[in-house]
Structures are given as structure tokens and as C-alpha cells.
PDB file of C-alpha atoms in Angstrom:
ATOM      1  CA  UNK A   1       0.000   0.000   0.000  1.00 52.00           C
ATOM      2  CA  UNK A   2       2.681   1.938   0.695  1.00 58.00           C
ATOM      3  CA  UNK A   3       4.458   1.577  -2.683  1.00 57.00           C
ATOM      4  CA  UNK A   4       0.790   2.522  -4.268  1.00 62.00           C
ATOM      5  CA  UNK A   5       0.582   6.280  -2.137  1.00 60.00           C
ATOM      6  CA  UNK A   6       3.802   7.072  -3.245  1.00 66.00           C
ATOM      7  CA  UNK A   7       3.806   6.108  -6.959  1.00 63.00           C
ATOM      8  CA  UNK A   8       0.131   8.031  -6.923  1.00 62.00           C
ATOM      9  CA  UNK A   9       1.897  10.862  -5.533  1.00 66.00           C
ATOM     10  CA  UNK A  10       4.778  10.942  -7.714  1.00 63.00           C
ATOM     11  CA  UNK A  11       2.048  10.689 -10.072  1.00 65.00           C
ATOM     12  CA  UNK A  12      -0.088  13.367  -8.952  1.00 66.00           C
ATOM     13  CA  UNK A  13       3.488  15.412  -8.629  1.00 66.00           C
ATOM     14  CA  UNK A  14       4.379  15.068 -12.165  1.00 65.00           C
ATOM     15  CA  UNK A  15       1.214  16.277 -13.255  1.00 66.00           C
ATOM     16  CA  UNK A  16       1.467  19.615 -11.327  1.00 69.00           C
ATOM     17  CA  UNK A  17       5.024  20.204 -12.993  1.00 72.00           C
ATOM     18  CA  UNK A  18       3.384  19.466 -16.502  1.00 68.00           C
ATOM     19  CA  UNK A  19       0.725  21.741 -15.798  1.00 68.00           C
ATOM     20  CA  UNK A  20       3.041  24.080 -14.533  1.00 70.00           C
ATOM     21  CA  UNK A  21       5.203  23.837 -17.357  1.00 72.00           C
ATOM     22  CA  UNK A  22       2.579  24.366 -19.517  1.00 73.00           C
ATOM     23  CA  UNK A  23       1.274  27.467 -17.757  1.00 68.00           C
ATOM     24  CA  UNK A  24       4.685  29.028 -18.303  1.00 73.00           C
ATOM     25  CA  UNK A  25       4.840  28.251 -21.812  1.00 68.00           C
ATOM     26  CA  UNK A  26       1.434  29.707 -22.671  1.00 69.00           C
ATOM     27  CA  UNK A  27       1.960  32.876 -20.763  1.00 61.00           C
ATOM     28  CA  UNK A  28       5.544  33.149 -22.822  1.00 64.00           C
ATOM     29  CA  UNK A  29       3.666  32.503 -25.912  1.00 66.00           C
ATOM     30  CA  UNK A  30       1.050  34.741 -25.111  1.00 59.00           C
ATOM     31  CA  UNK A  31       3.632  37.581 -23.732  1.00 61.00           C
ATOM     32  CA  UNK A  32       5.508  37.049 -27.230  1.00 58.00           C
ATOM     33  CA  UNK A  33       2.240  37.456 -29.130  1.00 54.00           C
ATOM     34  CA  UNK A  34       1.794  40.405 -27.698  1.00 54.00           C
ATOM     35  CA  UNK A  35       5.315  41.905 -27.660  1.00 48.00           C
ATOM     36  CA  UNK A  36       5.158  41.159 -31.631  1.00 52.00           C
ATOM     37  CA  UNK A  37       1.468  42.772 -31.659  1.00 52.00           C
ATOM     38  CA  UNK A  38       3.096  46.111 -29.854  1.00 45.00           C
ATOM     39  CA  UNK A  39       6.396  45.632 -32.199  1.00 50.00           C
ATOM     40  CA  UNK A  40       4.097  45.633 -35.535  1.00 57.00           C
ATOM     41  CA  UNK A  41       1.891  48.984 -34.333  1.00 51.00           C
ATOM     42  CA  UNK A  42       5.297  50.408 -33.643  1.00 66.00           C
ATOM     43  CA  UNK A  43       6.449  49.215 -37.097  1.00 69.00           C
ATOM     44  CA  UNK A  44       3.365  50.656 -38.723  1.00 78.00           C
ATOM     45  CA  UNK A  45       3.487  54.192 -36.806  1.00 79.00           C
ATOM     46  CA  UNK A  46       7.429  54.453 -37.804  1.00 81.00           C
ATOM     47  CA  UNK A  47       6.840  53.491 -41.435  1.00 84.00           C
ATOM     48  CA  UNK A  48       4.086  55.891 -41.373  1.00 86.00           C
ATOM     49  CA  UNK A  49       5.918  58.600 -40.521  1.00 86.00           C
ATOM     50  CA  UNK A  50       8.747  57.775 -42.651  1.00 88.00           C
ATOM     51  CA  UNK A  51       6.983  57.793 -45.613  1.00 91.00           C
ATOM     52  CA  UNK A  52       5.582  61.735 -44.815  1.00 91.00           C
ATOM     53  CA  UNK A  53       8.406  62.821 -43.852  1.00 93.00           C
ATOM     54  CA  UNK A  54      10.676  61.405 -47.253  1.00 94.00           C
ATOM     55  CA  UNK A  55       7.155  62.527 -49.375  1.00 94.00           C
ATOM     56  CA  UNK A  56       7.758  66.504 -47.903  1.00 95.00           C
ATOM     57  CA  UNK A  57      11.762  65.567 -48.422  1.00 95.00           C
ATOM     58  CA  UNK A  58      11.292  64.831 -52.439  1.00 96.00           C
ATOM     59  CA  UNK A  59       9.590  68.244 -52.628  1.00 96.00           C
ATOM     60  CA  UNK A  60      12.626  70.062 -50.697  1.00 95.00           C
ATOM     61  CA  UNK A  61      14.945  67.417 -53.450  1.00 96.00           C
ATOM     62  CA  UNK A  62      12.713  69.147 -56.741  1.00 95.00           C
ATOM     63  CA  UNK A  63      12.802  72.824 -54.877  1.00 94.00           C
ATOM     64  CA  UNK A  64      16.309  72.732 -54.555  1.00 94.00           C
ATOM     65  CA  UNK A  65      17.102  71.063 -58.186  1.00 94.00           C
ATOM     66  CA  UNK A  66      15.038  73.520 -59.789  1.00 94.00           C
ATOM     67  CA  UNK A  67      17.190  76.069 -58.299  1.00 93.00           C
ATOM     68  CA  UNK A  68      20.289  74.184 -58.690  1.00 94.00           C
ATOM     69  CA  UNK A  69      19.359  74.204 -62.290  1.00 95.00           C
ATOM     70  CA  UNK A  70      19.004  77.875 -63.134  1.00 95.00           C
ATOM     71  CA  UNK A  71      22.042  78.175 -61.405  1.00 96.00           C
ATOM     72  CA  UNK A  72      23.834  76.121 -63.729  1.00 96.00           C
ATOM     73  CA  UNK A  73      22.485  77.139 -66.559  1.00 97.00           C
ATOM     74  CA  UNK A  74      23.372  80.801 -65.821  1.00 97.00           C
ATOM     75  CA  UNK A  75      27.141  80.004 -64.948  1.00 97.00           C
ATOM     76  CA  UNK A  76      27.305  77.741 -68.286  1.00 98.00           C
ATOM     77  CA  UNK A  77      25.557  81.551 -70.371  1.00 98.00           C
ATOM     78  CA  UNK A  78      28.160  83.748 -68.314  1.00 98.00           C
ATOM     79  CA  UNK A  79      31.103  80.728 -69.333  1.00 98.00           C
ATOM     80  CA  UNK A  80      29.874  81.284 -73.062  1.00 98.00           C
ATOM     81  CA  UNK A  81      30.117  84.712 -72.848  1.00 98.00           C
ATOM     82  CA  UNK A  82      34.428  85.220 -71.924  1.00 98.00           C
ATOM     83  CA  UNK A  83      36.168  86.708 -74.664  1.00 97.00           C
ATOM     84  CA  UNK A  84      32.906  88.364 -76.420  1.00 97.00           C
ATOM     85  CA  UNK A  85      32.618  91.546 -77.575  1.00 97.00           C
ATOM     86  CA  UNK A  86      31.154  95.009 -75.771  1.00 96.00           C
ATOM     87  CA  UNK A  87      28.226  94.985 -78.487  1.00 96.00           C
ATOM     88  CA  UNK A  88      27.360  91.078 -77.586  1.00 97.00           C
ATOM     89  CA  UNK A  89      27.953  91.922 -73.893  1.00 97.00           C
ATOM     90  CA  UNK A  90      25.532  95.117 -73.935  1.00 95.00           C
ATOM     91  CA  UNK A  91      23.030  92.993 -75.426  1.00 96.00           C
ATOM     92  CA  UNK A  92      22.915  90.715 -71.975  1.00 96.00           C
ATOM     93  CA  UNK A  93      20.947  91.104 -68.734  1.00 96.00           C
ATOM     94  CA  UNK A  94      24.442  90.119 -66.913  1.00 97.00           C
ATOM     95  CA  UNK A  95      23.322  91.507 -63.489  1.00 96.00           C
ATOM     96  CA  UNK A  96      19.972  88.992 -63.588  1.00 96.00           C
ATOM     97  CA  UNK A  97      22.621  86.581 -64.971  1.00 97.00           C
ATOM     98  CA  UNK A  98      24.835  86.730 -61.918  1.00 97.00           C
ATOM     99  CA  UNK A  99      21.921  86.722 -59.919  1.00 96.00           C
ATOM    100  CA  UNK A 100      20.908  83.494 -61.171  1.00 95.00           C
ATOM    101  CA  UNK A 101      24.210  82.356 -60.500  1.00 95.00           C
ATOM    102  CA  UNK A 102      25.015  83.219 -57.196  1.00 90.00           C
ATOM    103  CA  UNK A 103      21.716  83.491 -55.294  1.00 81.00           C
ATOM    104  CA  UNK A 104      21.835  81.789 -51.972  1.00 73.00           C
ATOM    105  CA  UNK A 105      19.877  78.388 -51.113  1.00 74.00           C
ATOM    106  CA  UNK A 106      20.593  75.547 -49.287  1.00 83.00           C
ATOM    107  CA  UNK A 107      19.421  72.166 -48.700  1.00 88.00           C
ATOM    108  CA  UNK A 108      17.384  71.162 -45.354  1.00 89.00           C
ATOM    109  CA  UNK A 109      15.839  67.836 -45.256  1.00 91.00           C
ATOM    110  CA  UNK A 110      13.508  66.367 -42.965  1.00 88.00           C
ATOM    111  CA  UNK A 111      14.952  63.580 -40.830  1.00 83.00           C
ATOM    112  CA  UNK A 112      13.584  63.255 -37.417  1.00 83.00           C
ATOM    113  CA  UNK A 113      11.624  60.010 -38.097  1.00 81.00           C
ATOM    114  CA  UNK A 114      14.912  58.868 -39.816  1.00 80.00           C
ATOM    115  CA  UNK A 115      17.481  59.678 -37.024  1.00 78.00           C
ATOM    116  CA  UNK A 116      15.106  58.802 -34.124  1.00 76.00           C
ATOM    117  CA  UNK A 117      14.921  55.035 -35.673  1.00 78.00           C
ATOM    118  CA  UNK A 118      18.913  54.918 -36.111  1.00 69.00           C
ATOM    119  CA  UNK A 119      19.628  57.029 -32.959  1.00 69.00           C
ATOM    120  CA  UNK A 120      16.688  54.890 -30.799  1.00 66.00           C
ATOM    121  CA  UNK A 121      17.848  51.612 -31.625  1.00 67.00           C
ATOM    122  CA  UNK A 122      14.703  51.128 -33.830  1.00 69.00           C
ATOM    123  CA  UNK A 123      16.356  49.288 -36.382  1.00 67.00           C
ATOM    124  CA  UNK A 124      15.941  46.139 -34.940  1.00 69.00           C
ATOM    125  CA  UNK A 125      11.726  46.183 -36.045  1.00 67.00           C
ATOM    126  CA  UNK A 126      13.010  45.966 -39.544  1.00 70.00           C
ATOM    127  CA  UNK A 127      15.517  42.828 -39.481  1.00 67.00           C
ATOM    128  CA  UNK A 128      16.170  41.433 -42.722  1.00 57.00           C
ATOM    129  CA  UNK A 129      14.089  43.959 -44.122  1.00 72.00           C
ATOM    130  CA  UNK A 130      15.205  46.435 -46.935  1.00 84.00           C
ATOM    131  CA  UNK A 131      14.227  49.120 -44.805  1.00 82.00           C
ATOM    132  CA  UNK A 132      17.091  48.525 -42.475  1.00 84.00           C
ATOM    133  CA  UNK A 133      19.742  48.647 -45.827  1.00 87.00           C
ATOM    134  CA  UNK A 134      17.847  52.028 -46.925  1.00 90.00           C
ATOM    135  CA  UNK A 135      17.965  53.658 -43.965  1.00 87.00           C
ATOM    136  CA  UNK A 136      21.697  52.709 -43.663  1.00 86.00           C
ATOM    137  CA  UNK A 137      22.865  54.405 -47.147  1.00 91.00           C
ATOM    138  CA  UNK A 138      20.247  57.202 -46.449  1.00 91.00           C
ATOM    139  CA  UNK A 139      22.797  57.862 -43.107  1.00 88.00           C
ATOM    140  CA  UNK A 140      25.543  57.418 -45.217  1.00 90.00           C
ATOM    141  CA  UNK A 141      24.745  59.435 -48.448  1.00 93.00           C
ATOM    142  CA  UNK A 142      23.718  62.618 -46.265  1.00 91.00           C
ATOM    143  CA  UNK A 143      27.242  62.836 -45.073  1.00 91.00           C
ATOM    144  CA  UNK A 144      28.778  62.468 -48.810  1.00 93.00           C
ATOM    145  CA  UNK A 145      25.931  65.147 -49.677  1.00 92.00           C
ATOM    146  CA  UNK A 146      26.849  67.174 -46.777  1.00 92.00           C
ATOM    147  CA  UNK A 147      30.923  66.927 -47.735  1.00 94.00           C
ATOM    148  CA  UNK A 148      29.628  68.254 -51.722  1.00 94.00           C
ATOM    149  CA  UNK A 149      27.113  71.023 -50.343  1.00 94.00           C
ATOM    150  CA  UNK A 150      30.469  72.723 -48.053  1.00 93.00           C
ATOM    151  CA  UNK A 151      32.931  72.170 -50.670  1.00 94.00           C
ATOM    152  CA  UNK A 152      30.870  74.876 -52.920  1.00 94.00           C
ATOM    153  CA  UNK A 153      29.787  76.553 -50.351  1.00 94.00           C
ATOM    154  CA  UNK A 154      33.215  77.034 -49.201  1.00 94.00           C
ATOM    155  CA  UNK A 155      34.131  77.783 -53.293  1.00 95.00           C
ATOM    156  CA  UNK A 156      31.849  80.447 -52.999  1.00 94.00           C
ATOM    157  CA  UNK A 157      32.180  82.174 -50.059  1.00 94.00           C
ATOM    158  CA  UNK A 158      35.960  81.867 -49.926  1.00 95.00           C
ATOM    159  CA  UNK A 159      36.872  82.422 -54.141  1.00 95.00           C
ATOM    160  CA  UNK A 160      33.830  83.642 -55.979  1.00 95.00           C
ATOM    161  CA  UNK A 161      32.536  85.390 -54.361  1.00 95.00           C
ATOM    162  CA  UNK A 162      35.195  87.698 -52.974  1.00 96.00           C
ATOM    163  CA  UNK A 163      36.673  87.641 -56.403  1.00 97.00           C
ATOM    164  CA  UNK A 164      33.269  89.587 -58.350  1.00 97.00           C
ATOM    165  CA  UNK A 165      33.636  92.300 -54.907  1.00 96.00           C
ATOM    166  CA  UNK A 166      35.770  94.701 -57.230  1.00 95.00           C
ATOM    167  CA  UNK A 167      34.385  93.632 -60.441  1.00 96.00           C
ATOM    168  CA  UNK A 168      30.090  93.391 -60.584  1.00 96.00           C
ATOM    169  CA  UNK A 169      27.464  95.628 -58.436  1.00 96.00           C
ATOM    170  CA  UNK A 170      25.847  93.382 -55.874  1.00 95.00           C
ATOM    171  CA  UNK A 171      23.556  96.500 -55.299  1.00 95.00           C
ATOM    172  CA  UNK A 172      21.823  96.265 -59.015  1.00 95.00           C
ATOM    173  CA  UNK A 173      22.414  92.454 -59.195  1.00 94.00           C
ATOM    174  CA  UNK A 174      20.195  91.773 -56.218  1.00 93.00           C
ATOM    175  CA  UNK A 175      17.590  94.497 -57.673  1.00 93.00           C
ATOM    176  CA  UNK A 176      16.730  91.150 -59.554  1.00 92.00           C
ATOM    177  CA  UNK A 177      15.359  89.923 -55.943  1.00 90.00           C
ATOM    178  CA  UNK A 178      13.767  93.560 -55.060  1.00 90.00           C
ATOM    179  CA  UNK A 179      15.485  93.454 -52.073  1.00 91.00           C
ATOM    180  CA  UNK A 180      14.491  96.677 -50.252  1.00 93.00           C
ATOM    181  CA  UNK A 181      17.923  98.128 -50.258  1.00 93.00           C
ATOM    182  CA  UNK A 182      18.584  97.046 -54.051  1.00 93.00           C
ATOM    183  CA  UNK A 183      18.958  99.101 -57.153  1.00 93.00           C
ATOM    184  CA  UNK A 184      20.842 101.219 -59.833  1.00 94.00           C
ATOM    185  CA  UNK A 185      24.270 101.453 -58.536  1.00 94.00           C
ATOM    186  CA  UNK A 186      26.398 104.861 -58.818  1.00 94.00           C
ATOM    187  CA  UNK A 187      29.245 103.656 -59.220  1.00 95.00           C
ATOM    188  CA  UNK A 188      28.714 100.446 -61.391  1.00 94.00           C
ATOM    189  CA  UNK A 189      32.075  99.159 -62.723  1.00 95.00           C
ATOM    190  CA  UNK A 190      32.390  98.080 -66.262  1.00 96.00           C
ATOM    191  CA  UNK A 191      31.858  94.435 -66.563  1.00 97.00           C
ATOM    192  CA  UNK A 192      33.821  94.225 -70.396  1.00 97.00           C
ATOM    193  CA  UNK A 193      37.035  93.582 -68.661  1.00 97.00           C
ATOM    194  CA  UNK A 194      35.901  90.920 -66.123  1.00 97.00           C
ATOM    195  CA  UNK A 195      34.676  89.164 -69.438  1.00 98.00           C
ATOM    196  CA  UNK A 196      38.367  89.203 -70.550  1.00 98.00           C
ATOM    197  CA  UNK A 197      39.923  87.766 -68.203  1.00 97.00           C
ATOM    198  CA  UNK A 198      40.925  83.756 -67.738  1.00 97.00           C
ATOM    199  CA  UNK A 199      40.728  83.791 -64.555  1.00 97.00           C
ATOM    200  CA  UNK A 200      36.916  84.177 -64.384  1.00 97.00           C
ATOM    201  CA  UNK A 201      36.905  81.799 -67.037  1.00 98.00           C
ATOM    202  CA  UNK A 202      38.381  79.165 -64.742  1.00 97.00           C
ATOM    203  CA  UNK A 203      36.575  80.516 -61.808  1.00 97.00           C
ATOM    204  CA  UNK A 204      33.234  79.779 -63.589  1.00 97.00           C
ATOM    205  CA  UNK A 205      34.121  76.092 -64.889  1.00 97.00           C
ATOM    206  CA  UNK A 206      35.116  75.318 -61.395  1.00 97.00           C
ATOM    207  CA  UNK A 207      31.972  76.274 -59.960  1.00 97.00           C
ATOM    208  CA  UNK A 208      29.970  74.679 -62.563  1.00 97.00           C
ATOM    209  CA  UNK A 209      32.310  70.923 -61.776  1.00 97.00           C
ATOM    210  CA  UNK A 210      31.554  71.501 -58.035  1.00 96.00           C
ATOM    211  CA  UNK A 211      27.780  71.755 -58.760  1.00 96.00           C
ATOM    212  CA  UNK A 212      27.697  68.947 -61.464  1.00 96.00           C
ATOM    213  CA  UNK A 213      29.885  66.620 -58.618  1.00 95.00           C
ATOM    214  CA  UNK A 214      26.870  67.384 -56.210  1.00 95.00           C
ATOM    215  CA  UNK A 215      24.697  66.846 -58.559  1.00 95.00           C
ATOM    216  CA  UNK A 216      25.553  63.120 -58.911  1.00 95.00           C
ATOM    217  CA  UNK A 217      24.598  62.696 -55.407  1.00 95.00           C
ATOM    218  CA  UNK A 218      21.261  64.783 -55.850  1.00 95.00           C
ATOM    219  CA  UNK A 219      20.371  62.011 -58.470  1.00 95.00           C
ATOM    220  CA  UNK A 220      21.570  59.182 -56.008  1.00 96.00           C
ATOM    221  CA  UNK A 221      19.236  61.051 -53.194  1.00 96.00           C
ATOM    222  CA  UNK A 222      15.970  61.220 -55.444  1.00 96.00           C
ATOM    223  CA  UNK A 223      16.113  57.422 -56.675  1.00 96.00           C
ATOM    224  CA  UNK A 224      17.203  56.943 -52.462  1.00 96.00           C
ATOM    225  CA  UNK A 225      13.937  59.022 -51.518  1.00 96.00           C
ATOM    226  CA  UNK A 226      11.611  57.187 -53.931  1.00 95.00           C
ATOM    227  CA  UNK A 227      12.504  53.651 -52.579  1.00 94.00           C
ATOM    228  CA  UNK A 228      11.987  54.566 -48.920  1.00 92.00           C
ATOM    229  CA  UNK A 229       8.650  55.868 -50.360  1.00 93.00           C
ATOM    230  CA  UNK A 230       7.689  52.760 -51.895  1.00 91.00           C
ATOM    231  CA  UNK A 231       8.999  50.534 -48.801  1.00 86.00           C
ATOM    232  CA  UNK A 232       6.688  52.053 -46.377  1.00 84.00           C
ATOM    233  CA  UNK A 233       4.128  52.842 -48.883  1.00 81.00           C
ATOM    234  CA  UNK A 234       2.293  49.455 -48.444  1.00 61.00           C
ATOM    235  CA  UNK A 235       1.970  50.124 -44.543  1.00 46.00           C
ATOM    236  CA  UNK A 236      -0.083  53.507 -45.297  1.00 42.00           C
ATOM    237  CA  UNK A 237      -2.141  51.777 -47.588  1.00 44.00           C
ATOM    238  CA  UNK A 238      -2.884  49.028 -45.485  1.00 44.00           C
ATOM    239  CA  UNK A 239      -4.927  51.918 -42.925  1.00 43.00           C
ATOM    240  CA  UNK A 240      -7.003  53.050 -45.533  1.00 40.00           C
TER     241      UNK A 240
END
């Protein structure tokens, strides 16, 4: 009898640990359930918010390319024009021209859902996901962008700039803007010698291969923005 109570018990014993057992493994499957549940609505919200925020930053890409364009385009007319004639040159609206050329802009994108997902360790909700390798040359492409956008910056500020100071009116160039303290200059140089001179020549086709080098990574970021747009893309829809 004695042998029969305590193989019952042992019985009865490894029951409870099998219930027990299973108790555990349901509430981890039910607290992983839920952790994936919460990771997904994260998932969604981020995506969400990506795809706004890289929507507003292909308008700020087309704003700034327009721009980027007319400046080019105006640097490439004042190239053409070294080593013309006083007749061909009076026949040119060179202040608008410079204007074109050297009006200031720069490039601000939106990135706070981007950097808070890098920065907060959010990376990990898209594992083996493209998202993860987008976000990853989006991080790295803004700082090649970044090193492109000082470099003529710099150009400017430090050559071109400071080279035009004794040669163009800034006054009746920026009358192109109506700025309020724009307008005919009284003491306008002639701008027939500037247009004789190499050294504006070179100081123009350097400008113009500084802007065409960022411009290969302004293509790079538009065919970048439109991917991110179309990876989170199916995440917005899915709300509707």
C-alpha cells in the first residue's frame, strides 16, 4: 500500500510540474504574441511617418534642383560669354545673370523620423528587411551630400565670391530679388574687362564641376527618396 501512495503521488506530482510547465509556456507565448502585436503597431506608426516625412523631403529634393538648375544654366551663359565683344555683352541682362548664379539656397531635409529610428535603436523592427539597408545608405549618403554642399559653399564664399567684390554691383544684381535696399548702382564698374579675363573663365568652370559633382549625389538622393517611399508605402495603404 505503501508503494501505491507514493507512486500516486509521484504521479499526482508530475502532473502539477506538466501543468506548470505548460502554464509558463502559454503565458511566454502569449507575452511574445503580444510583444510582436506592440512591435508591428510600432512598425506601422514608424513606417508611417517615414513615408511623410521622405514625401515633404522629395519636394525640398525638386525645390532645390530647380534652383540648382538655373544656377547652372546661368554660370554655363556667363562661361559662353568670356572673350565676347562690348556689343554682344551690352546685349545681356548680366546683373539677372549673376543673380541666377550666385543666389543663396541651401538644402534642409527632414529627418527626425529617420534619425530617431537609427539614434533609438529602432532598427531592430526591420531585421532582414530592406528598410534597415535604406535607412543605412540614407545615413551614409547625407554625409557624402553634406561633404559636396560645403565644398561649394566654401568655393563660394571663400573664391567667388570675394573675387566679383571689385568687379560686378551686388547693389543692381540683387535688384533682380527687389530686395528693399537694391537698385541702380552709382558707381557700377564696367563688366567688359571681367569678361576678358581667364581667370573668371576658370573661376566659372570650377563652380559649374563643383555643382555637377553634387549633382551626382542629388540624383543618387531622389532614386534613395523614392525607394523609402515605396517601402513604407504598403503600410499607409494598409490603414485606408
Amino acid at each position: 500500500m505503501s508503494e501505491n501512495k507514493t507512486a500516486k503521488y509521484l504521479k499526482y506530482a508530475f502532473g502539477e510540474i506538466v501543468l506548470v510547465v505548460i502554464g509558463i509556456l502559454i503565458a511566454l507565448s502569449i507575452n511574445s504574441w503580444n510583444q510582436d502585436r506592440l512591435d508591428q503597431l510600432d512598425k506601422n506608426e514608424i513606417l508611417s511617418k517615414l513615408h511623410v516625412e521622405f514625401q515633404l523631403n522629395k519636394k525640398i529634393l525638386q525645390d532645390y534642383t530647380l534652383t540648382m538648375d538655373a544656377s547652372m544654366n546661368a554660370n554655363i551663359k556667363l562661361l559662353s560669354l568670356i572673350g565676347e565683344s562690348r556689343e554682344v555683352l551690352s546685349k545681356q541682362n548680366l546683373d539677372s545673370l549673376f543673380y541666377e548664379a550666385y543666389q543663396g539656397f541651401e538644402l534642409a531635409f527632414s529627418e527626425n523620423a529617420a534619425k530617431n529610428i537609427v539614434e533609438g535603436g529602432r532598427l531592430n523592427l526591420f531585421k532582414n528587411e530592406d528598410m534597415t539597408t535604406l535607412l543605412n545608405q540614407w545615413n551614409s549618403l547625407s554625409e557624402i551630400r553634406e561633404k559636396r554642399l560645403n565644398k561649394l559653399d566654401s568655393w563660394n564664399n571663400e573664391y567667388s565670391i570675394p573675387y566679383l567684390i571689385p568687379h560686378i554691383s551686388f547693389k543692381e544684381m540683387d535688384a533682380n530679388a527687389n530686395f528693399r535696399w537694391s537698385g541702380k548702382s552709382k558707381v557700377k564698374p564696367d563688366y567688359y574687362p571681367l569678361f576678358q579675363k581667364v581667370e573668371f573663365e576658370n573661376l566659372l568652370e570650377n563652380t559649374l564641376w563643383y555643382q555637377e559633382n553634387l549633382n551626382v549625389r542629388l540624383e543618387e538622393t531622389q532614386v534613395l527618396i523614392d525607394k523609402v517611399i515605396n517601402a513604407s508605402k504598403p503600410t499607409i495603404d494598409s490603414k485606408k
